[in-house]
């Protein structure tokens, strides 16, 4: 893919040049509801994004989750998953009771077609942590954004 580098006064923007540009947000989901985490990976409510994908496009998926460990010491994981629980991207944080932290995951996908869905899952690793929850509100929501960033 060649980038658009030559622009002159009066030039016409071609379809090929337009197709090199990002098409913007394909879908987004956010929640302002806290979720009590467990030692089993679970989908977070209201974080499902479904969009119609084009196999010739590249998509950037970004998930952001804040959490608090309320009892114990260990790791919390959050990530982007398919509805069938296939991991697309995942990140983790280690902490102890009283820890406030955030996890941001980014993934790039291409070759997708038709209706595609992705959702955020989270959990703590049982054994060290005995209680943790997401921390989310209107100012700091848990969010999943899917962006079309250009040709694949």
Tab-separated table of C-alpha atoms in Angstrom:
chain	number	residue	atom	x	y	z
A	1	UNK	CA	0.000	0.000	0.000
A	2	UNK	CA	1.421	3.347	-0.982
A	3	UNK	CA	0.608	6.291	1.239
A	4	UNK	CA	-0.867	9.457	-0.202
A	5	UNK	CA	2.080	11.851	-0.520
A	6	UNK	CA	1.441	14.146	-3.446
A	7	UNK	CA	-1.361	16.651	-3.155
A	8	UNK	CA	-1.605	19.665	-5.431
A	9	UNK	CA	-4.141	22.441	-5.731
A	10	UNK	CA	-7.064	21.333	-7.874
A	11	UNK	CA	-6.159	17.615	-7.685
A	12	UNK	CA	-9.031	15.153	-7.425
A	13	UNK	CA	-9.026	12.685	-4.552
A	14	UNK	CA	-9.310	9.233	-6.148
A	15	UNK	CA	-11.159	6.159	-4.913
A	16	UNK	CA	-7.805	4.383	-4.448
A	17	UNK	CA	-6.575	7.227	-2.229
A	18	UNK	CA	-9.833	7.179	-0.231
A	19	UNK	CA	-9.466	3.434	0.316
A	20	UNK	CA	-6.011	4.027	1.843
A	21	UNK	CA	-7.611	6.145	4.567
A	22	UNK	CA	-8.965	4.777	7.852
A	23	UNK	CA	-12.733	4.344	7.894
A	24	UNK	CA	-13.050	5.138	11.610
A	25	UNK	CA	-14.833	3.455	14.500
A	26	UNK	CA	-16.494	0.195	13.431
A	27	UNK	CA	-18.030	-0.428	16.857
A	28	UNK	CA	-17.692	0.290	20.541
A	29	UNK	CA	-19.096	-0.872	23.835
A	30	UNK	CA	-18.708	0.499	27.318
A	31	UNK	CA	-20.021	-0.261	30.728
A	32	UNK	CA	-20.194	1.790	33.884
A	33	UNK	CA	-21.254	-1.198	35.991
A	34	UNK	CA	-18.727	-2.810	38.338
A	35	UNK	CA	-18.240	-6.565	38.086
A	36	UNK	CA	-17.124	-8.824	40.921
A	37	UNK	CA	-14.354	-10.964	39.476
A	38	UNK	CA	-13.722	-14.607	40.254
A	39	UNK	CA	-11.053	-17.208	39.643
A	40	UNK	CA	-12.902	-18.205	36.456
A	41	UNK	CA	-12.672	-16.095	33.316
A	42	UNK	CA	-15.973	-14.311	32.670
A	43	UNK	CA	-17.345	-11.967	30.038
A	44	UNK	CA	-17.973	-8.462	31.370
A	45	UNK	CA	-21.533	-7.212	30.934
A	46	UNK	CA	-22.188	-4.661	28.158
A	47	UNK	CA	-18.753	-5.055	26.535
A	48	UNK	CA	-19.817	-6.972	23.410
A	49	UNK	CA	-19.011	-5.300	20.058
A	50	UNK	CA	-20.403	-6.695	16.799
A	51	UNK	CA	-19.570	-5.181	13.415
A	52	UNK	CA	-19.659	-6.123	9.742
A	53	UNK	CA	-16.057	-6.804	8.778
A	54	UNK	CA	-14.452	-6.438	5.365
A	55	UNK	CA	-11.609	-8.939	4.699
A	56	UNK	CA	-9.586	-6.266	2.871
A	57	UNK	CA	-9.444	-3.985	5.948
A	58	UNK	CA	-7.254	-3.900	9.084
A	59	UNK	CA	-8.969	-3.489	12.456
A	60	UNK	CA	-7.474	-2.214	15.710
A	61	UNK	CA	-9.187	-3.446	18.878
A	62	UNK	CA	-8.535	-1.649	22.159
A	63	UNK	CA	-9.854	-2.735	25.566
A	64	UNK	CA	-9.447	-0.812	28.819
A	65	UNK	CA	-10.364	-2.214	32.249
A	66	UNK	CA	-9.671	-0.765	35.721
A	67	UNK	CA	-9.865	-2.956	38.779
A	68	UNK	CA	-9.206	-3.217	42.506
A	69	UNK	CA	-7.834	-6.194	44.417
A	70	UNK	CA	-9.746	-6.220	47.674
A	71	UNK	CA	-8.294	-9.319	49.358
A	72	UNK	CA	-5.135	-11.352	48.855
A	73	UNK	CA	-2.109	-10.962	46.579
A	74	UNK	CA	-1.793	-12.108	42.983
A	75	UNK	CA	-2.659	-11.377	39.364
A	76	UNK	CA	-5.713	-10.047	37.560
A	77	UNK	CA	-6.095	-10.660	33.819
A	78	UNK	CA	-8.348	-8.985	31.251
A	79	UNK	CA	-8.492	-9.252	27.515
A	80	UNK	CA	-10.313	-9.299	24.213
A	81	UNK	CA	-12.001	-12.582	23.286
A	82	UNK	CA	-14.320	-14.010	20.657
A	83	UNK	CA	-17.755	-15.170	21.857
A	84	UNK	CA	-16.382	-18.726	21.629
A	85	UNK	CA	-13.707	-17.662	24.174
A	86	UNK	CA	-10.793	-17.628	21.730
A	87	UNK	CA	-8.185	-15.226	23.126
A	88	UNK	CA	-7.371	-12.305	20.804
A	89	UNK	CA	-5.274	-10.265	23.279
A	90	UNK	CA	-4.798	-10.356	27.041
A	91	UNK	CA	-2.864	-8.493	29.689
A	92	UNK	CA	-2.314	-8.834	33.420
A	93	UNK	CA	-1.355	-6.932	36.544
A	94	UNK	CA	0.097	-8.188	39.811
A	95	UNK	CA	-0.894	-6.632	43.115
A	96	UNK	CA	-2.057	-7.062	46.676
A	97	UNK	CA	-5.133	-6.045	48.647
A	98	UNK	CA	-5.750	-2.336	48.127
A	99	UNK	CA	-4.135	-2.267	44.651
A	100	UNK	CA	-5.877	-0.158	42.036
A	101	UNK	CA	-4.663	-0.760	38.489
A	102	UNK	CA	-5.684	-0.788	34.842
A	103	UNK	CA	-5.152	-3.162	31.950
A	104	UNK	CA	-5.093	-1.957	28.369
A	105	UNK	CA	-5.037	-4.544	25.566
A	106	UNK	CA	-4.566	-3.847	21.875
A	107	UNK	CA	-4.947	-6.289	18.998
A	108	UNK	CA	-4.861	-6.018	15.219
A	109	UNK	CA	-6.984	-8.272	13.006
A	110	UNK	CA	-7.474	-8.591	9.255
A	111	UNK	CA	-9.031	-11.138	6.921
A	112	UNK	CA	-12.295	-11.028	8.880
A	113	UNK	CA	-15.593	-11.034	7.014
A	114	UNK	CA	-19.286	-10.812	7.779
A	115	UNK	CA	-20.610	-10.290	11.278
A	116	UNK	CA	-17.747	-10.401	13.816
A	117	UNK	CA	-18.050	-10.088	17.590
A	118	UNK	CA	-15.496	-9.437	20.325
A	119	UNK	CA	-15.948	-8.990	24.075
A	120	UNK	CA	-13.899	-8.323	27.213
A	121	UNK	CA	-13.245	-11.146	29.683
A	122	UNK	CA	-11.562	-10.789	33.074
A	123	UNK	CA	-10.557	-12.908	36.066
A	124	UNK	CA	-8.131	-13.148	38.948
A	125	UNK	CA	-5.856	-16.111	39.515
A	126	UNK	CA	-7.388	-18.129	42.315
A	127	UNK	CA	-5.126	-19.113	45.172
A	128	UNK	CA	-3.473	-15.782	45.883
A	129	UNK	CA	-6.365	-13.377	45.417
A	130	UNK	CA	-9.651	-14.037	47.135
A	131	UNK	CA	-11.534	-10.905	46.032
A	132	UNK	CA	-11.282	-8.359	43.192
A	133	UNK	CA	-13.657	-6.257	41.133
A	134	UNK	CA	-13.664	-3.927	38.165
A	135	UNK	CA	-13.756	-0.221	38.969
A	136	UNK	CA	-15.806	1.613	36.425
A	137	UNK	CA	-18.027	4.662	36.296
A	138	UNK	CA	-19.153	7.347	33.846
A	139	UNK	CA	-15.737	9.051	33.987
A	140	UNK	CA	-13.650	5.858	33.729
A	141	UNK	CA	-15.723	3.237	31.888
A	142	UNK	CA	-14.635	-0.238	30.909
A	143	UNK	CA	-14.496	0.052	27.142
A	144	UNK	CA	-13.879	-1.914	23.948
A	145	UNK	CA	-13.356	0.029	20.705
A	146	UNK	CA	-12.960	-1.464	17.228
A	147	UNK	CA	-11.408	0.858	14.625
A	148	UNK	CA	-10.924	0.384	10.898
A	149	UNK	CA	-7.376	1.728	10.427
A	150	UNK	CA	-6.855	1.115	6.720
A	151	UNK	CA	-6.274	-1.580	4.142
A	152	UNK	CA	-5.016	-4.960	5.315
